[in-house]
């Protein structure tokens, strides 16, 4: 061993150091997803929501092709055999969720979009009970009720009675619709085909790109609008497109998958609850939005509900793991 080679072997690679830090990776994942919310607001006036969604998935596919195709080739038979699951994941969880969220940014604040997404884990809990008969404790139900009220408090801008008259901001309504899409996607993951996670991401993104093209044809200016975007989109708009194609689409998935590998899905799933908090913080810092009293009131209910729900879930898990006497 030469003196020249010794320091190189002893030097810690920065990527390897980060790659072994579960909590850091599980923080970077919701941070990237929160950035997607901010990007949707910054895109207003620069990139049409339907165009943004289409460009995101087309660009993401091109990037994923560099390192996902070897896994796709190995998993191709299973992908073809279970194509309908990937179609559902791509159409609902990827394209529909993000298209609705990008559209919502035209009508409501990024803070509202962030906080309303706290409904997703709660809706998934309800879906598990209704579809898969997963029983819930009283504490669990109380947590769900608190979180739902907090989300409704945000959606109605502090006046939940507006629900009775269907007087809800269209943007807030679109976010709730997006949450429902993601709930169905989350429940359907129970039937996820046994393929590598990169194969899963690539196949689902392919169907997301197809769905986004259908949406822009039916509800937008058509596929030619994508070509026009190459000329009309300013440099700042392209930075937004690059961000949403890389960070929430690929980096967040990479970080979360590695975090799950390091500490397990049950502990890792808690970090998803950081999304509403980080989204609200970034909305204030980067978009310059303000917080109203109803945001703070809603936050108390949302955080309290999530804490109760998670505590109930952990307590039940611990009881199920307790060895028989």
XYZ file of C-alpha atoms in Angstrom:
325
model
C 0.000 0.000 0.000
C 1.462 3.335 -0.990
C 1.123 6.550 0.909
C -0.810 7.916 -2.027
C -3.485 5.198 -1.905
C -4.038 5.117 1.864
C -5.927 8.409 2.205
C -8.205 7.459 -0.705
C -9.272 4.264 1.031
C -9.828 6.058 4.298
C -11.868 8.828 2.767
C -15.601 8.441 3.418
C -17.698 8.838 0.289
C -20.367 11.479 0.867
C -23.014 9.513 -1.022
C -22.329 6.352 1.000
C -22.501 8.370 4.218
C -25.910 9.829 3.282
C -27.107 6.477 1.923
C -26.687 4.912 5.363
C -28.598 7.623 7.285
C -32.192 6.407 7.459
C -33.607 9.440 9.258
C -31.944 11.899 6.904
C -33.253 10.024 3.858
C -36.744 9.809 5.353
C -36.646 13.568 5.947
C -35.483 14.304 2.394
C -38.398 12.316 0.911
C -41.272 14.417 2.374
C -39.143 17.540 1.874
C -39.015 16.758 -1.865
C -42.758 16.085 -1.951
C -43.404 19.327 -0.068
C -41.302 21.099 -2.687
C -43.691 19.718 -5.311
C -46.498 21.689 -3.656
C -44.463 24.889 -3.714
C -43.512 24.215 -7.340
C -47.206 23.958 -8.265
C -47.769 27.458 -6.901
C -44.635 28.937 -8.461
C -45.693 27.461 -11.817
C -48.861 29.606 -11.934
C -48.493 31.991 -14.864
C -45.417 30.167 -16.163
C -46.498 26.618 -16.982
C -50.057 25.398 -17.553
C -50.982 22.725 -14.945
C -51.834 20.116 -17.595
C -48.631 20.851 -19.492
C -46.613 20.697 -16.259
C -48.021 17.265 -15.461
C -47.330 15.944 -18.981
C -43.782 17.336 -19.086
C -43.067 15.965 -15.614
C -43.854 12.371 -16.501
C -42.314 12.468 -19.983
C -39.070 13.885 -18.615
C -39.116 11.512 -15.635
C -39.448 8.564 -18.033
C -36.439 9.752 -20.025
C -34.353 10.069 -16.851
C -35.517 6.759 -15.391
C -34.650 4.969 -18.624
C -30.936 5.480 -17.861
C -30.959 3.195 -14.830
C -34.357 1.467 -14.667
C -34.405 -0.366 -18.027
C -32.200 -3.316 -16.918
C -34.712 -4.025 -14.138
C -37.646 -3.458 -16.501
C -36.238 -6.043 -18.921
C -35.924 -8.615 -16.139
C -39.440 -7.875 -14.882
C -41.032 -7.434 -18.315
C -43.112 -10.634 -18.239
C -44.645 -9.682 -14.870
C -45.218 -6.077 -16.005
C -47.130 -7.273 -19.082
C -49.070 -9.850 -17.073
C -50.139 -7.304 -14.411
C -50.263 -4.202 -16.655
C -53.664 -3.134 -15.289
C -52.212 -2.532 -11.820
C -49.510 -0.288 -13.225
C -52.183 1.527 -15.247
C -54.151 2.169 -12.056
C -51.073 3.300 -10.120
C -49.954 5.631 -12.900
C -53.372 7.026 -13.746
C -54.595 7.654 -10.183
C -51.639 7.923 -7.813
C -49.284 9.680 -10.210
C -51.089 11.587 -12.987
C -54.530 12.352 -11.508
C -53.206 13.260 -8.065
C -50.617 15.675 -9.407
C -52.809 17.142 -12.153
C -55.482 18.003 -9.598
C -52.890 19.454 -7.236
C -51.254 21.564 -9.955
C -54.685 22.801 -11.011
C -55.647 23.561 -7.412
C -52.713 25.978 -7.170
C -54.612 28.305 -9.530
C -57.365 28.772 -6.937
C -55.981 28.195 -3.434
C -52.792 28.727 -1.441
C -49.833 26.349 -1.190
C -50.300 26.382 2.605
C -53.838 25.050 2.180
C -52.693 22.416 -0.322
C -50.020 21.282 2.136
C -52.236 21.028 5.182
C -55.127 19.388 3.333
C -52.868 16.529 2.294
C -52.880 15.442 5.930
C -56.172 13.804 4.932
C -54.343 11.097 2.965
C -53.174 8.845 5.857
C -56.556 9.263 7.517
C -58.455 8.340 4.351
C -56.174 5.328 3.931
C -57.028 4.212 7.485
C -60.742 4.540 6.704
C -60.257 2.684 3.419
C -58.435 -0.156 5.179
C -61.361 -0.473 7.579
C -64.040 -0.392 4.854
C -62.272 -2.524 2.239
C -59.955 -4.821 4.173
C -61.869 -4.878 7.477
C -58.874 -3.650 9.472
C -60.376 -2.925 12.872
C -59.768 0.365 14.634
C -59.664 1.235 18.337
C -61.569 4.093 19.934
C -58.344 6.122 20.111
C -57.740 5.468 16.435
C -61.230 6.683 15.533
C -60.763 9.784 17.685
C -57.509 10.558 15.861
C -59.190 10.157 12.482
C -62.052 12.456 13.516
C -59.664 15.171 14.740
C -57.590 15.078 11.556
C -60.637 15.151 9.279
C -62.005 18.137 11.163
C -58.636 19.893 10.844
C -58.585 19.331 7.080
C -62.181 20.560 6.735
C -61.275 23.594 8.843
C -58.597 24.487 6.290
C -60.740 23.672 3.243
C -63.560 25.925 4.482
C -61.164 28.670 5.627
C -62.200 28.323 9.259
C -65.953 27.949 8.722
C -66.876 24.239 8.471
C -70.588 25.114 8.187
C -69.844 26.087 4.581
C -69.771 22.351 3.833
C -73.546 22.276 4.381
C -73.998 24.721 1.508
C -71.245 23.166 -0.652
C -69.511 26.538 -0.401
C -65.927 25.329 -0.715
C -63.154 26.944 -2.731
C -62.752 24.967 -5.973
C -59.012 24.675 -5.390
C -59.500 23.179 -1.926
C -62.088 20.820 -3.413
C -59.572 19.718 -6.052
C -57.027 18.925 -3.319
C -59.573 16.745 -1.520
C -60.225 15.003 -4.855
C -56.479 14.493 -5.265
C -56.307 12.982 -1.767
C -59.079 10.532 -2.690
C -57.136 9.491 -5.809
C -54.027 8.882 -3.739
C -56.038 6.930 -1.178
C -57.244 4.486 -3.838
C -53.665 4.221 -5.107
C -52.370 3.518 -1.588
C -54.976 0.831 -0.936
C -54.229 -0.780 -4.310
C -50.548 -1.070 -3.366
C -51.602 -4.113 -1.342
C -51.751 -5.885 -4.718
C -48.506 -4.442 -6.090
C -46.852 -6.917 -8.497
C -43.594 -8.458 -7.313
C -41.156 -6.403 -9.395
C -38.117 -4.273 -8.555
C -39.108 -0.834 -7.257
C -37.423 0.835 -10.255
C -39.498 -1.336 -12.606
C -42.578 -0.347 -10.631
C -41.704 3.350 -10.874
C -40.914 3.211 -14.603
C -44.037 1.236 -15.582
C -46.312 3.410 -13.442
C -44.690 6.598 -14.778
C -45.286 5.361 -18.340
C -49.012 5.057 -17.665
C -48.916 8.416 -15.852
C -47.435 10.041 -18.976
C -50.147 8.413 -21.112
C -52.877 9.600 -18.720
C -51.430 13.127 -18.670
C -51.553 13.183 -22.484
C -55.196 12.093 -22.396
C -56.031 14.813 -19.856
C -54.382 17.544 -21.918
C -56.284 16.328 -24.992
C -59.666 16.227 -23.242
C -59.401 19.226 -20.918
C -56.585 21.363 -22.289
C -55.251 22.761 -25.528
C -54.242 19.349 -26.839
C -50.892 17.661 -27.317
C -49.584 20.568 -29.498
C -49.612 22.654 -26.292
C -46.615 20.614 -25.118
C -44.660 21.589 -28.241
C -45.640 25.241 -27.781
C -44.453 25.072 -24.177
C -40.881 24.533 -25.399
C -41.014 28.027 -26.899
C -43.243 29.895 -24.442
C -41.952 28.556 -21.100
C -39.435 30.927 -19.445
C -36.190 29.584 -17.898
C -37.708 29.745 -14.406
C -40.587 27.609 -15.668
C -38.151 24.989 -16.947
C -36.441 24.914 -13.562
C -39.833 24.066 -12.059
C -40.356 21.300 -14.642
C -36.897 19.872 -13.913
C -37.531 19.981 -10.177
C -40.859 18.115 -10.304
C -39.454 15.534 -12.728
C -36.391 14.788 -10.600
C -36.991 15.421 -6.906
C -40.560 14.398 -5.991
C -40.637 11.784 -8.766
C -37.260 10.060 -8.451
C -35.176 11.361 -5.525
C -38.036 11.154 -3.001
C -38.907 7.615 -4.089
C -35.245 6.611 -3.895
C -34.823 8.093 -0.403
C -38.049 6.587 0.913
C -37.344 3.127 -0.524
C -33.883 3.140 1.078
C -35.296 4.412 4.380
C -37.824 1.572 4.440
C -34.995 -0.860 3.708
C -32.985 0.477 6.664
C -35.626 0.727 9.414
C -38.724 -1.019 8.070
C -42.040 0.252 6.633
C -43.844 0.788 9.943
C -41.286 3.193 11.392
C -40.608 4.819 8.019
C -44.280 5.604 7.337
C -44.377 8.072 10.250
C -42.138 10.451 8.317
C -44.791 10.931 5.605
C -46.721 12.920 8.200
C -44.035 15.616 7.905
C -45.376 16.536 4.452
C -48.113 18.986 5.585
C -45.751 20.680 8.036
C -42.833 21.007 5.615
C -45.174 22.099 2.824
C -46.630 24.879 4.953
C -43.166 26.052 6.058
C -41.810 26.114 2.491
C -44.942 27.930 1.294
C -44.291 30.724 3.774
C -40.541 30.891 3.120
C -40.441 30.467 -0.679
C -43.835 31.652 -1.906
C -44.278 34.377 0.692
C -47.724 33.224 1.793
C -49.106 34.199 5.179
C -50.699 32.087 7.875
C -54.190 32.881 9.148
C -55.696 31.987 12.510
C -57.657 29.122 10.955
C -54.377 27.524 9.825
C -53.117 27.377 13.415
C -56.445 26.033 14.703
C -56.483 23.393 11.979
C -52.855 22.466 12.699
C -53.736 21.663 16.310
C -56.480 19.268 15.210
C -54.401 17.720 12.401
C -51.279 17.143 14.490
C -53.305 15.930 17.470
C -55.236 13.535 15.251
C -52.120 12.132 13.606
C -50.394 11.639 16.970
C -53.432 9.810 18.384
C -53.793 7.639 15.277
C -50.111 6.727 15.192
C -50.067 5.994 18.928
C -53.067 3.703 18.548
C -51.467 1.941 15.567
C -48.172 1.406 17.405
C -49.933 0.181 20.545
C -51.899 -2.341 18.510
C -48.765 -3.485 16.704
C -46.909 -3.959 19.991
C -49.799 -6.028 21.386
C -49.784 -8.243 18.289
C -46.027 -8.785 18.638
C -46.244 -9.664 22.334
C -45.360 -13.361 22.779
C -48.043 -15.615 24.269
C -47.699 -16.399 27.975
